[in-house]
mmCIF file with all atom_site columns, C-alpha atoms in Angstrom:
data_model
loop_
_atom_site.group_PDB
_atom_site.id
_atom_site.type_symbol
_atom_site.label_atom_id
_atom_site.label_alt_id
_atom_site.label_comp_id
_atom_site.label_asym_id
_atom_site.label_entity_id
_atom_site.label_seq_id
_atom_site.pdbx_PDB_ins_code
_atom_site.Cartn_x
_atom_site.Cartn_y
_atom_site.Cartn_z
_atom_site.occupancy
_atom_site.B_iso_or_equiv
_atom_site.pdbx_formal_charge
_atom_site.auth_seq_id
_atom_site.auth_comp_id
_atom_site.auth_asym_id
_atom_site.auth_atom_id
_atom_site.pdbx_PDB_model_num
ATOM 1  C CA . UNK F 1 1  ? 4.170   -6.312  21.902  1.00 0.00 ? 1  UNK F CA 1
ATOM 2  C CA . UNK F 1 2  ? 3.269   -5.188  18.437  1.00 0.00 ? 2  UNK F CA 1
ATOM 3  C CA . UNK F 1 3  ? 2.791   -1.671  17.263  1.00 0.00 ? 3  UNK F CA 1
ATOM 4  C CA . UNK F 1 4  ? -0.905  -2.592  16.260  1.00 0.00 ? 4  UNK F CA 1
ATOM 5  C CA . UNK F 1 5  ? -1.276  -3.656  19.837  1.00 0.00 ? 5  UNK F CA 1
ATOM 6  C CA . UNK F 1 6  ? 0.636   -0.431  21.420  1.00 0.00 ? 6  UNK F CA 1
ATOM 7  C CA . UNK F 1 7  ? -1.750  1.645   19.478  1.00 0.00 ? 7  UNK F CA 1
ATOM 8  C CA . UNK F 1 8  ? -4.945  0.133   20.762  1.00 0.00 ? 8  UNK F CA 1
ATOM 9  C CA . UNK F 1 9  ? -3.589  0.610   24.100  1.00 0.00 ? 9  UNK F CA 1
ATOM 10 C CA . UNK F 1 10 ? -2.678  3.938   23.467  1.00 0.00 ? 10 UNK F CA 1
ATOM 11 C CA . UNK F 1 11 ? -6.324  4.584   21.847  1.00 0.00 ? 11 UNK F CA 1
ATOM 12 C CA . UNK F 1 12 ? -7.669  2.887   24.914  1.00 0.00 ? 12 UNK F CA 1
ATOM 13 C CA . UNK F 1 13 ? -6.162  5.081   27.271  1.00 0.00 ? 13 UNK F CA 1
ATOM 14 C CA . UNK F 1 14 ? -7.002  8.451   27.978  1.00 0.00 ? 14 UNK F CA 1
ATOM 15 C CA . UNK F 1 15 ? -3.631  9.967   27.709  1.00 0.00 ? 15 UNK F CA 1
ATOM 16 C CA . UNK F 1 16 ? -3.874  10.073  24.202  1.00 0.00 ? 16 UNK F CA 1
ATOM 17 C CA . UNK F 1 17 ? -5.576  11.841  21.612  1.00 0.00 ? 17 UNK F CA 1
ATOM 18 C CA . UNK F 1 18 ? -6.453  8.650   19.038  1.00 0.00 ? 18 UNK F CA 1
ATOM 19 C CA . UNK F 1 19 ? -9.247  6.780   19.351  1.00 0.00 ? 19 UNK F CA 1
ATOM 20 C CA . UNK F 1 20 ? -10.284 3.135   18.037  1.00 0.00 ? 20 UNK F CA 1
ATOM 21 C CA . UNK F 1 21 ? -11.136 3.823   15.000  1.00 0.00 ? 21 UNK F CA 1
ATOM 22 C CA . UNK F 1 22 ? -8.145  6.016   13.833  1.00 0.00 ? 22 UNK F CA 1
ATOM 23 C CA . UNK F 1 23 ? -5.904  3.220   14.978  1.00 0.00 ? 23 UNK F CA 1
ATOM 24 C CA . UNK F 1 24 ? -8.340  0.663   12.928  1.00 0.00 ? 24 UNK F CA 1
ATOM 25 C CA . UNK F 1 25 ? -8.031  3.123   9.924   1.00 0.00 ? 25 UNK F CA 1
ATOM 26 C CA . UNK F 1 26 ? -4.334  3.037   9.751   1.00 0.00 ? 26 UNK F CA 1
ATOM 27 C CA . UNK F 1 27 ? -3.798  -0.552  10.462  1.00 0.00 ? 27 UNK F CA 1
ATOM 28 C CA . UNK F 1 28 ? -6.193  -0.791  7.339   1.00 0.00 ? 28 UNK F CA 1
ATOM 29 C CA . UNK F 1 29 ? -4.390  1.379   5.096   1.00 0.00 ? 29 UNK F CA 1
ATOM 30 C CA . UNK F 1 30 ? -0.623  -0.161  5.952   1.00 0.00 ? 30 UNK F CA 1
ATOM 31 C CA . UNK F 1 31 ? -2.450  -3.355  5.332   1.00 0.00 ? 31 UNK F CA 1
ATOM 32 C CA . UNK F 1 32 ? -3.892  -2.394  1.894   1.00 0.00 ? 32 UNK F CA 1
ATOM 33 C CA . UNK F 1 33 ? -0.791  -0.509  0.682   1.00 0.00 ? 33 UNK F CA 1
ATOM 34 C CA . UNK F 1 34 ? 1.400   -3.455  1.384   1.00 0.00 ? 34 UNK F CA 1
ATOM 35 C CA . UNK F 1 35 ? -0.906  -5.636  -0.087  1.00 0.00 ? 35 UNK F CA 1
ATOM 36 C CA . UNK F 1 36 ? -1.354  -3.737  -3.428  1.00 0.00 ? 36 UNK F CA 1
ATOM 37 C CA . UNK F 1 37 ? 3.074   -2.870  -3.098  1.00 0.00 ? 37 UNK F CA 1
ATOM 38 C CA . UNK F 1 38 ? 3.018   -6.736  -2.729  1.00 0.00 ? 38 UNK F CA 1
ATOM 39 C CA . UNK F 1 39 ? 0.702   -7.713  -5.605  1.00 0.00 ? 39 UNK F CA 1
ATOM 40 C CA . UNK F 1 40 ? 2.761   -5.896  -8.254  1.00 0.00 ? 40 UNK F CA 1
ATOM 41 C CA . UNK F 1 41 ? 6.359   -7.504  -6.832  1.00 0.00 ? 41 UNK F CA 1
ATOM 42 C CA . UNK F 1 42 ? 4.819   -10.727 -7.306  1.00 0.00 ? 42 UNK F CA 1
ATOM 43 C CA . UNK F 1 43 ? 3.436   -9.798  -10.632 1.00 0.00 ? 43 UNK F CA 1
ATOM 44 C CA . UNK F 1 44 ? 6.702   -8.623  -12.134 1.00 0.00 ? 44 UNK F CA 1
ATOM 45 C CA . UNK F 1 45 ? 8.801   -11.293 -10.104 1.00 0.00 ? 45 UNK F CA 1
ATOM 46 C CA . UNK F 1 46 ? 11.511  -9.165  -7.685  1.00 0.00 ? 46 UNK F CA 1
ATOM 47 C CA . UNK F 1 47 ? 11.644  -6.708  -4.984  1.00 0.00 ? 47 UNK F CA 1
ATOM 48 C CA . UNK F 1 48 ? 11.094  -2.613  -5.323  1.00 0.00 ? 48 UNK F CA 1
ATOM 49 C CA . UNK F 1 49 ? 14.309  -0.928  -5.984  1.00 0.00 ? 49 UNK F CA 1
ATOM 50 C CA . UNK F 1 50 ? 15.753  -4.416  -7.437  1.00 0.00 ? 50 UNK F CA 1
ATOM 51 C CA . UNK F 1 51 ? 18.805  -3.330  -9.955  1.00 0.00 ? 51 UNK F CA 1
ATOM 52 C CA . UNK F 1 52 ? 17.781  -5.080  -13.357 1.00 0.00 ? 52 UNK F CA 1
ATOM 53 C CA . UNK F 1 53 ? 19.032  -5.565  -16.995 1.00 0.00 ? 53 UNK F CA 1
ATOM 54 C CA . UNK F 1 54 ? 16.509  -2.788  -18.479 1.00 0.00 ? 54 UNK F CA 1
ATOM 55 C CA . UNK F 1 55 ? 17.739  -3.332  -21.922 1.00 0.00 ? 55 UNK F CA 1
ATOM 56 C CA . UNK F 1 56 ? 15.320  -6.074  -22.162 1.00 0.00 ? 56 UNK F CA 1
ATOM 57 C CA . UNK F 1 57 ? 12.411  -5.353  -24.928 1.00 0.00 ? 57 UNK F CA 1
ATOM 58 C CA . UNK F 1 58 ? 9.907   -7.778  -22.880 1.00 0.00 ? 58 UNK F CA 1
ATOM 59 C CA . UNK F 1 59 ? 10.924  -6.355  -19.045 1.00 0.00 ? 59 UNK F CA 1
ATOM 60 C CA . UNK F 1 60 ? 8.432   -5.187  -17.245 1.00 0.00 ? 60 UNK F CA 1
ATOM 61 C CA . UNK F 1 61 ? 9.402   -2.979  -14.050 1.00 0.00 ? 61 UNK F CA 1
ATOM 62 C CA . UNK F 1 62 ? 7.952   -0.670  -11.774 1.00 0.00 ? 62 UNK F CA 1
ATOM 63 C CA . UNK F 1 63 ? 7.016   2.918   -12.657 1.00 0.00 ? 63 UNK F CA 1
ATOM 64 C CA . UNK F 1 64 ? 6.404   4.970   -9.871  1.00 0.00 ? 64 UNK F CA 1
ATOM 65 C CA . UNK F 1 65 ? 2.735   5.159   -8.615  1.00 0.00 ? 65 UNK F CA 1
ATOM 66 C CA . UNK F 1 66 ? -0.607  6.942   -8.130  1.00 0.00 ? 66 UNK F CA 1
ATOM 67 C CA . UNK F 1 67 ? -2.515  7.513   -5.251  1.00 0.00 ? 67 UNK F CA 1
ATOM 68 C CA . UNK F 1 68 ? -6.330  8.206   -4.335  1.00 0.00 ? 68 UNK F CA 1
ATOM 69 C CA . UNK F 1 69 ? -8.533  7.924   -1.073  1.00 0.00 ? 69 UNK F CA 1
ATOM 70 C CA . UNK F 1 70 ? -11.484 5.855   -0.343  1.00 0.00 ? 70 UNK F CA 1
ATOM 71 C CA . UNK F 1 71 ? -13.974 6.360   2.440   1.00 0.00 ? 71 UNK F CA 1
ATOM 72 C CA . UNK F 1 72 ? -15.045 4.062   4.543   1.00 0.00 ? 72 UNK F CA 1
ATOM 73 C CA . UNK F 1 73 ? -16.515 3.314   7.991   1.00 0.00 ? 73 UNK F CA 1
ATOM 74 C CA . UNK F 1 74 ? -13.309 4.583   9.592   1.00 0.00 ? 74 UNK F CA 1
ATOM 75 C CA . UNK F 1 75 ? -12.538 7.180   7.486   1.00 0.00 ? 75 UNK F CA 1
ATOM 76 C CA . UNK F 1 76 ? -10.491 7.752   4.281   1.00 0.00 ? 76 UNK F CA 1
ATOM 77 C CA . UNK F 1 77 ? -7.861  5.662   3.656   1.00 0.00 ? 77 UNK F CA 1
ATOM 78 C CA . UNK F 1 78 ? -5.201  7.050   1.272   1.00 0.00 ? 78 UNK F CA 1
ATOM 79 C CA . UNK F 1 79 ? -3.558  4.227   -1.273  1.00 0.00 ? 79 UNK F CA 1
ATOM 80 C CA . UNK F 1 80 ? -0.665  4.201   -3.201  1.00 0.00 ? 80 UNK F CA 1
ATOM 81 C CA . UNK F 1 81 ? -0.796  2.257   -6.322  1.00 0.00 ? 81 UNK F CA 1
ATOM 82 C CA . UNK F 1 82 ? 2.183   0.941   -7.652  1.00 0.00 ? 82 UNK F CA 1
ATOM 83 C CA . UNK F 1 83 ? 2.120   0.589   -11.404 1.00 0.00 ? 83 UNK F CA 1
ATOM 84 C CA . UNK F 1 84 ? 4.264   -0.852  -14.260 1.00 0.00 ? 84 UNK F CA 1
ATOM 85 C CA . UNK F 1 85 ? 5.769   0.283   -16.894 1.00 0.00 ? 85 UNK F CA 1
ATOM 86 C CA . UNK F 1 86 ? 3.605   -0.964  -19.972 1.00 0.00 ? 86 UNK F CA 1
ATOM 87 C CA . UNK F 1 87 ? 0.538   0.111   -17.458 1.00 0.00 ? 87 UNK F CA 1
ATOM 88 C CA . UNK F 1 88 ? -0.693  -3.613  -18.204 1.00 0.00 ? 88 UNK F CA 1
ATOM 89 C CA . UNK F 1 89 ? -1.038  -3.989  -13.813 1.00 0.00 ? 89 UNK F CA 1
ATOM 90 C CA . UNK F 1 90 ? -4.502  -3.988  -12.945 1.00 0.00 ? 90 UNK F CA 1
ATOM 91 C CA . UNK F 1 91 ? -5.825  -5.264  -9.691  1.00 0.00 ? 91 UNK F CA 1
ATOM 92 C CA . UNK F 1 92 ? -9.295  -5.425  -8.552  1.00 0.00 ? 92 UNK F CA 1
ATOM 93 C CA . UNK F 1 93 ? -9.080  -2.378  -6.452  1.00 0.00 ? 93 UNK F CA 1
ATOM 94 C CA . UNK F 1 94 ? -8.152  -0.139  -9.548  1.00 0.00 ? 94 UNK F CA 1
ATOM 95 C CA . UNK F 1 95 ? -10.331 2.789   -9.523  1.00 0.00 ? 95 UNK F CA 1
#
């Protein structure tokens, strides 16, 4: 069993204090953080924390991040943004 499906159970279930949509809001910001951690790796082409030639004029690599909240039906989800050196990233979710 998954941990997305031990923490419905866990919502659904009165021995807890989380309810439905708590364990819908975090399920939807791990989703959305992996998925924005993911778009940059493919962007630049290797993994976070990937040791690389730097001396390279044209390298791009990672440069830390930046993070802000949205709100939404299930509350605020927090992102991370990864971003890139040269700050040329942009997805569609930038702010």
């Amino acid at each position: 069993m998954n941990q997305f499906n031990k923490d419905i159970i866990a919502a659904l279930s009165s021995d807890k204090d989380i309810t439905l949509n708590e364990v819908l809001r975090r399920q939807i910001e791990v989703a959305a953080n992996q998925f924005l951690q993911n778009e940059l790796t493919a962007v630049l082409g290797y993994e976070p924390h990937t040791r690389i030639d730097r001396s390279k004029d044209d390298l791009n690599y990672q440069n830390g991040a930046y993070t802000h909240t949205i709100d939404n039906e299930y509350g605020e989800i927090h992102l991370t943004n990864p971003r890139d050196r040269p700050n040329k990233y942009q997805n569609a979710h930038h702010p």
